[in-house]
C-alpha cells in the first residue's frame, strides 16, 4: 500500500516509517506540516495518508484541517488521523462528509501492531474507524428519554464495536458469539434506536454515529 | 539607562514632623492671631459681595458676576487657610481640585462654572463662619498670653501703677482697689506681686494647652469645610486605584499561570509523550520480530530501552521546571547555586545569608533567576554573570547582572514579559536595565514575609 506520512516529531515519524515498511507498505512521502501534506497528497495520490493532528505552523489542529482539505479536493481519499488526545469535535470534522475512508485513532494504538495494520486496511478500503475512546465518549453523553437506556448490556457492547467501524463478523469474533447472534443484536439495536436497516457496513456505521452525535 | 518599573510607585505623602511644645505654641499662636484679621477681611468682603450680589440679582447679569466674584475671593482665602492649617494639624495638605468648565466652552459658561462647584460654596460658608469662631478663639488666646506675660512680669512694673491717694492734677483715680483688697488681704506691694505672679504662673502653665485648643478649633473648622469633600474624593480615588492595582495583579497572575500551563502542555507533548508512543511502537515491532528475526527484535528492544531513559530524563527536567526539588528541600541559596552550576556562563552567586522564605517568594525568585540566567546564556553573549539577593524589610531584592551585549527588553512575547507578569502577580516588580552594548542588569523585588523561626530548624 502506498502511504503518505505527516508528523512533525522526527522520533515518531522514523518509528512509523520503520513499522510500516516492515509491514510491507511503501511510504512514498514523509512531511512535517499541513501545507506540505496537502501538496504531497496531491502529488502522490496515495492509498492512505497518515496524519498527526498537531503540526506546525499553528501547532493546533493543522493536520485535521489538512485532512479535510485533502478530502475536499479528492472526495473519499483515505485519511487516518492520529492524535495524542481524543476530541469529539475533531471526529465530527472528519465525519462531516459522510464518505467513509476515515480513521481517527489515539497515537498509542500504534503499538498494537496487528490491530493497527487492520485499521490501515479498513480505512484504505473505505471503512470508518473511530478510536474506542471516541465511541465511549459518545456513549457517555446522556440525553432526556435516552433510547440508549433501553439497550441491554450486550446490545451496548455490539453498538460500541459497530461505532468503531467493525463488521458483523469482526464483532462476532470479538464477543465470541455466532454471526447469527450478532445479526439479531444489530436488528434489535436498529429497531430500538429507530435507525433504518442497512446492509452496507460503512453506511451502517455512519448511521450509528449520526445517532450518537445527535 | 532605562528603568522600567512594572507597577508605578505610589510615594506616601511626606508627613510634617512633630515639633517641640514650645515651637508648637509659637505656631498655634501665630495661626490664631493672624487668623483673626484674615477672618475679618474674609467676613467683610464676603458679606459685602454677597449682599451686593443678592441686591443686584434683580438685574440678572450684574448680580451673578458679583456672586462669582464673592466665590473667587472665598476660594483665594480658603487656599491661604489650607496652607496655614498644615503645621497646626500636622497633616499633609490635601490637594483640592476645583472642577473647571470644559476647555473651549464659552465665556458665559466659564463665568458661571464656579456656581456649580460645591467647594466654592463651602469656601464661602467658611469665610462667613470663621469670623465668629475666630473672634472667640482670638480673644481667648490674647487674654491668656496677656495674663501670663503680665502676671509673670508684674513685679517689674508694679511701681508704675498710679496708687497715690492724692494723684497728680488731671489724673482721676476712681476706685483704686487692687485684687488683694477684694480677697481681703493687705494691699501691700509684696502681696500684690505674689498674687499677680501666682496668677501669671497659672496662665503660663495652661497657656500651651489653651492656645493649642483654640488653634485646633479654628483649624478643624477650616479642615472640615475646606478639605472634607476633597478628602472623601481622595479616599474614593485611592480605593479605586488600589482596586485597579489588584485587578491588574490578578490579570497578570492569571496570564502568567495560563502561559506556564500552555508551555507545560507543549513540553509534555513534545517530550515524554512522543518518547513513550515511540517506545510502545518499538515494543510492538519487537514482539512481531521475535518470531521471525530474534536479532532484529533484540536491536529494537535496545532502542526501546534508550527511549525509556530519555523519557525519564525529560520528565526530570520538566518536573524541575515545575517545582525544583532542591528549592523545596534546601531553599533559594542552594537552588540558585545549582542553577549557576548548570549555566554555560560563569555565574557568581551571593545569597548565602538568606533565611528560608515563604514558598511563593522562593519560587518566584528562583524562576526569576532561572529565566534571567537562561537569557544570559542564550542571548547576551556574556562571559560572566552574577546573582545576588538580599532581604530589605519584607521585600526580597534579587539582582542578576551580566557583562554581555545588552538589548534585553520587556516587549510582549519575550521571556522577560512573562517574568514581569509573574512578579506583578505576586505583588512584586521587575526592572530591566539593558542599554545596547550592555551590560544588562535585572532587579526583581518580591514580597517576602519571612515565615516564623521554625524554618531555621527545618533548613538543615
XYZ file of C-alpha atoms in Angstrom, chain B:
460
model
C 19.869 53.668 31.362
C 16.247 52.759 31.149
C 14.472 51.576 34.216
C 11.019 50.218 33.704
C 9.005 49.792 36.853
C 6.158 47.397 36.191
C 3.912 48.907 38.809
C 4.072 52.681 39.178
C 5.305 53.609 42.633
C 2.883 55.459 44.877
C 5.053 57.514 47.243
C 3.466 58.183 50.594
C 2.919 61.927 51.079
C 5.543 63.301 53.410
C 4.054 63.960 56.833
C 5.137 67.155 58.639
C 7.382 66.171 61.501
C 6.387 66.723 65.112
C 7.904 69.742 66.820
C 8.514 70.569 70.482
C 5.724 72.073 72.570
C 7.375 75.469 72.567
C 7.664 75.647 68.814
C 4.110 74.344 68.529
C 2.960 77.109 70.905
C 4.510 79.653 68.562
C 2.902 78.051 65.523
C -0.510 77.875 67.186
C -0.372 81.433 68.483
C 0.665 82.847 65.159
C -2.060 80.817 63.480
C -4.838 82.139 65.713
C -3.559 85.705 65.885
C -3.070 86.071 62.137
C -6.317 84.182 61.587
C -8.422 86.884 63.174
C -7.611 89.758 60.804
C -7.932 87.314 57.914
C -11.353 86.363 59.241
C -12.350 90.000 59.487
C -11.320 90.625 55.892
C -12.978 87.432 54.750
C -16.204 88.228 56.581
C -16.332 91.855 55.494
C -15.594 91.196 51.840
C -17.808 88.117 51.768
C -20.812 89.784 53.344
C -20.490 92.889 51.194
C -20.178 90.977 47.952
C -22.965 88.533 48.755
C -25.290 91.305 49.822
C -24.401 93.339 46.758
C -24.887 90.285 44.592
C -28.241 89.496 46.185
C -29.318 93.093 45.806
C -28.349 93.136 42.139
C -29.844 89.749 41.429
C -32.860 91.550 40.044
C -30.572 92.779 37.278
C -29.599 89.245 36.480
C -26.388 89.664 34.546
C -24.924 92.050 37.084
C -25.779 90.124 40.247
C -24.370 86.827 39.070
C -20.828 88.089 38.360
C -20.786 89.672 41.793
C -21.691 86.314 43.323
C -18.964 84.677 41.288
C -16.511 87.287 42.499
C -17.540 86.501 46.087
C -16.889 82.824 45.447
C -13.488 83.503 43.877
C -12.414 85.680 46.784
C -13.583 82.979 49.195
C -11.544 80.434 47.294
C -8.433 82.606 47.425
C -8.733 82.995 51.177
C -9.527 79.294 51.509
C -6.325 78.383 49.672
C -4.365 80.531 52.122
C -6.104 78.789 55.003
C -5.398 75.316 53.618
C -1.691 76.081 53.748
C -1.939 77.661 57.179
C -3.544 74.684 58.893
C -0.796 72.265 57.832
C 1.619 72.981 60.735
C -1.269 73.140 63.209
C -2.929 69.849 62.295
C 0.436 68.277 61.430
C -1.039 66.524 58.414
C -0.133 66.986 54.778
C -2.082 69.414 52.678
C -4.977 67.778 50.870
C -4.858 68.673 47.188
C -8.264 70.141 46.336
C -9.383 70.100 42.743
C -11.982 72.617 41.621
C -13.995 71.405 38.713
C -13.484 73.585 35.661
C -15.660 74.124 32.662
C -14.656 72.045 29.682
C -11.889 73.589 27.591
C -13.242 75.608 24.702
C -16.532 76.447 26.369
C -17.848 79.971 26.044
C -17.014 82.806 28.389
C -20.502 82.756 29.857
C -20.192 79.146 30.842
C -16.705 79.754 32.218
C -18.072 82.646 34.197
C -20.849 80.592 35.724
C -18.883 77.419 36.333
C -17.888 78.292 39.952
C -21.576 78.479 40.826
C -21.906 74.780 40.026
C -18.904 73.681 42.105
C -19.884 72.878 45.678
C -16.432 73.538 47.070
C -16.719 77.254 46.206
C -19.864 77.481 48.313
C -18.223 75.618 51.172
C -15.321 78.072 50.953
C -17.815 80.927 51.189
C -19.629 79.401 54.152
C -16.268 79.015 55.832
C -15.417 82.636 55.043
C -18.504 83.779 56.961
C -18.434 81.221 59.736
C -14.786 81.669 60.592
C -15.413 85.203 61.822
C -17.454 84.447 64.978
C -15.353 81.370 65.761
C -12.038 83.156 65.310
C -13.366 86.092 67.266
C -13.755 83.820 70.291
C -10.506 81.924 69.920
C -8.549 85.101 69.195
C -9.902 86.763 72.350
C -9.044 83.760 74.492
C -5.520 83.469 73.094
C -4.780 87.179 73.521
C -6.200 87.142 77.058
C -4.118 84.110 78.029
C -0.917 85.499 76.606
C -1.544 88.888 78.250
C -2.354 87.357 81.620
C 0.614 85.022 81.510
C 3.141 87.655 80.451
C 1.581 90.398 82.548
C 1.339 88.255 85.668
C 4.874 86.911 85.449
C 6.365 90.329 84.902
C 4.124 92.149 87.378
C 6.969 92.608 89.852
C 8.817 94.680 87.249
C 6.140 97.271 86.640
C 4.077 97.360 89.853
C 5.806 100.625 90.686
C 4.491 102.301 87.567
C 0.866 101.950 88.515
C -0.708 105.068 89.988
C -1.551 104.313 93.584
C -1.459 107.740 95.135
C -4.286 108.824 97.361
C -3.530 112.200 96.034
C -2.991 111.897 92.384
C -1.296 114.407 90.220
C -3.524 117.030 88.842
C -5.560 115.750 85.921
C -5.417 112.079 86.932
C -8.638 110.829 88.389
C -8.457 107.709 90.483
C -11.971 106.395 90.603
C -11.565 103.270 92.617
C -8.020 102.301 93.261
C -8.778 98.945 94.815
C -6.493 96.031 93.884
C -7.136 92.289 93.865
C -5.702 91.974 97.435
C -8.435 94.296 98.677
C -11.099 92.088 97.048
C -9.554 88.979 98.593
C -9.398 90.714 101.976
C -5.603 90.766 102.137
C -3.481 93.734 102.954
C -2.798 95.639 99.758
C 0.956 95.723 100.114
C 3.466 95.631 97.281
C 4.659 92.155 98.288
C 1.137 90.716 98.401
C 0.257 92.254 95.058
C 3.381 90.863 93.436
C 2.787 87.424 94.992
C -0.832 87.231 93.885
C -0.333 88.543 90.363
C 2.754 86.409 89.822
C 0.781 83.341 91.000
C -1.957 84.196 88.534
C 0.678 84.662 85.851
C 2.099 81.231 86.602
C -1.318 79.612 86.328
C -1.924 81.235 82.925
C 1.581 80.394 81.771
C 1.224 76.725 82.665
C -2.147 76.444 80.944
C -1.094 78.631 78.022
C 0.152 75.878 75.667
C -2.996 73.815 76.172
C -5.433 76.673 75.786
C -3.672 78.059 72.749
C -3.470 74.599 71.225
C -7.176 74.043 71.841
C -8.053 77.378 70.210
C -5.808 76.694 67.249
C -7.334 73.243 66.841
C -10.867 74.630 66.936
C -10.017 77.078 64.161
C -8.042 74.545 62.172
C -10.616 71.775 62.377
C -13.351 74.150 61.279
C -11.203 75.072 58.272
C -10.201 71.470 57.601
C -13.762 70.229 57.804
C -15.251 72.762 55.446
C -12.331 73.223 53.071
C -10.838 69.731 52.831
C -13.662 67.426 53.872
C -15.179 66.841 50.448
C -11.813 66.676 48.730
C -10.621 64.225 51.390
C -13.576 61.982 50.655
C -12.901 62.234 46.942
C -9.305 61.236 47.547
C -10.327 58.278 49.641
C -12.629 57.123 46.875
C -9.876 57.656 44.294
C -7.393 55.752 46.471
C -9.795 52.866 46.848
C -10.418 52.807 43.122
C -6.682 52.873 42.479
C -5.906 50.059 44.864
C -8.715 48.090 43.256
C -7.198 48.732 39.835
C -3.805 47.595 41.065
C -5.366 44.452 42.495
C -7.191 43.785 39.231
C -4.026 44.245 37.205
C -2.229 41.964 39.598
C -4.840 39.245 39.234
C -4.850 39.572 35.466
C -1.067 39.318 35.355
C -1.106 36.267 37.604
C -3.784 34.606 35.515
C -1.937 35.250 32.266
C 1.374 34.061 33.713
C -0.382 30.956 35.014
C -2.079 30.295 31.676
C 1.200 30.727 29.782
C 3.013 28.425 32.171
C 0.327 25.773 31.761
C 0.391 26.053 27.972
C 4.147 25.716 27.959
C 3.968 22.735 30.273
C 1.432 21.062 27.993
C 3.646 21.702 24.969
C 6.678 20.364 26.786
C 4.810 17.231 27.782
C 3.505 16.753 24.269
C 6.819 17.312 22.520
C 8.881 15.403 25.045
C 7.845 12.434 27.159
C 4.604 11.716 25.304
C 6.376 11.298 21.978
C 9.039 9.150 23.560
C 6.503 6.888 25.201
C 4.499 6.478 21.991
C 7.687 5.650 20.142
C 8.597 3.257 22.938
C 5.259 1.486 22.619
C 5.721 1.362 18.863
C 9.179 -0.175 19.163
C 7.996 -2.756 21.653
C 5.128 -3.663 19.316
C 7.610 -4.133 16.484
C 9.881 -6.176 18.710
C 7.052 -8.543 19.506
C 6.348 -9.071 15.825
C 10.061 -9.521 15.102
C 10.542 -12.068 17.913
C 9.025 -14.838 15.855
C 10.824 -14.145 12.576
C 14.067 -12.351 13.420
C 15.221 -12.524 17.076
C 18.332 -10.412 16.340
C 16.246 -7.577 14.955
C 13.956 -7.917 17.975
C 16.941 -7.532 20.339
C 18.056 -4.378 18.499
C 14.567 -2.937 18.696
C 14.379 -3.676 22.418
C 17.732 -1.909 22.918
C 16.296 1.119 21.209
C 13.228 0.894 23.401
C 15.418 0.959 26.497
C 17.125 4.108 25.208
C 13.726 5.697 24.649
C 12.753 4.863 28.225
C 15.870 6.506 29.642
C 15.355 9.594 27.577
C 11.713 9.822 28.582
C 12.795 9.700 32.217
C 15.378 12.438 31.647
C 12.778 14.623 30.040
C 10.327 14.073 32.869
C 13.029 15.016 35.352
C 13.789 18.235 33.502
C 10.112 19.047 33.321
C 9.479 18.485 36.998
C 12.457 20.677 37.762
C 10.728 23.371 35.735
C 7.502 22.998 37.716
C 8.830 22.840 41.262
C 12.530 22.110 41.540
C 13.036 19.644 44.397
C 16.233 21.314 45.567
C 14.334 24.572 46.084
C 11.772 22.891 48.306
C 14.421 20.931 50.196
C 17.280 23.364 50.592
C 15.960 26.813 49.811
C 16.796 29.582 47.406
C 20.544 29.780 48.014
C 21.164 26.112 47.223
C 18.760 26.124 44.279
C 20.398 29.217 42.804
C 23.815 27.650 43.204
C 22.504 24.620 41.310
C 21.169 26.880 38.561
C 24.517 28.639 38.359
C 26.355 25.327 38.180
C 24.209 24.231 35.208
C 24.708 27.523 33.389
C 27.083 27.654 30.439
C 28.278 31.085 31.610
C 30.373 31.544 34.755
C 27.957 32.752 37.438
C 28.887 34.190 40.830
C 26.154 33.636 43.443
C 25.889 35.736 46.587
C 22.902 34.871 48.722
C 24.270 32.660 51.467
C 22.788 34.666 54.336
C 19.154 34.299 53.335
C 16.768 32.629 55.778
C 14.096 30.284 54.456
C 11.325 32.365 52.929
C 7.700 31.615 52.113
C 7.380 29.080 49.308
C 5.831 31.566 46.883
C 8.674 34.031 47.453
C 11.354 31.413 46.940
C 9.656 30.068 43.852
C 9.186 33.473 42.266
C 12.776 34.443 43.000
C 14.006 31.094 41.686
C 12.159 31.394 38.400
C 13.333 34.955 38.030
C 16.932 33.814 38.419
C 16.379 30.799 36.167
C 14.773 32.878 33.395
C 17.414 35.581 33.671
C 20.271 33.062 33.525
C 18.641 31.332 30.556
C 18.558 34.687 28.780
C 22.166 35.344 29.737
C 23.223 32.016 28.253
C 21.034 32.287 25.137
C 21.135 35.927 24.110
C 23.626 38.054 25.993
C 26.928 36.714 24.744
C 28.234 37.348 28.250
C 31.291 35.641 29.679
C 30.288 36.049 33.293
C 27.223 36.876 35.332
C 26.357 37.442 38.951
C 23.316 36.686 41.056
C 22.688 38.279 44.409
C 19.701 38.504 46.691
C 19.088 40.249 49.971
C 16.196 40.943 52.263
C 15.096 44.542 52.583
C 12.464 44.551 55.297
C 9.684 42.397 53.931
C 10.908 42.529 50.326
C 13.390 40.204 48.727
C 15.599 42.041 46.257
C 17.125 39.866 43.556
C 19.785 41.238 41.222
C 21.078 39.488 38.156
C 23.787 41.145 36.091
C 25.959 40.110 33.156
C 28.745 41.598 31.051
C 27.003 40.846 27.748
C 25.852 42.955 24.856
C 22.612 44.246 26.391
C 19.490 44.972 24.391
C 17.122 42.930 26.561
C 13.644 44.376 26.804
C 10.247 43.765 28.272
C 8.371 43.662 24.968
C 5.419 41.330 24.820
C 6.178 37.762 23.940
C 9.653 37.722 25.418
C 10.588 35.722 28.435
C 11.072 38.900 30.430
C 7.470 39.986 29.857
C 6.257 36.674 31.257
C 8.565 37.219 34.197
C 7.196 40.711 34.738
C 3.668 39.271 34.710
C 4.683 36.628 37.163
C 6.198 39.200 39.521
C 3.275 41.550 39.238
C 1.025 38.629 40.044
C 2.629 38.232 43.448
C 2.811 41.988 44.091
C 6.435 42.384 43.071
C 8.211 44.423 40.434
C 10.793 43.951 37.737
C 13.308 46.453 36.445
C 15.466 45.881 33.428
C 18.439 47.988 32.512
C 19.969 46.811 29.286
C 21.350 49.523 27.021
C 22.592 48.385 23.597
C 26.173 47.293 24.074
C 25.457 46.145 27.609
C 25.766 45.372 30.349
C 22.392 44.040 31.406
C 21.149 44.154 34.946
C 17.824 42.919 36.140
C 16.322 43.659 39.513
C 13.294 41.916 40.905
C 11.503 42.839 44.070
C 9.495 40.007 45.576
C 7.269 40.433 48.636
C 8.627 38.207 51.385
C 7.110 37.936 54.804
C 9.648 35.630 56.444
C 7.883 32.657 57.943
C 8.420 32.126 61.662
C 11.724 30.857 63.009
C 10.569 27.236 62.568
C 12.068 27.461 59.121
C 15.585 27.837 60.533
C 15.435 24.456 62.178
C 13.957 22.808 59.109
C 16.531 24.305 56.789
C 19.324 21.942 57.903
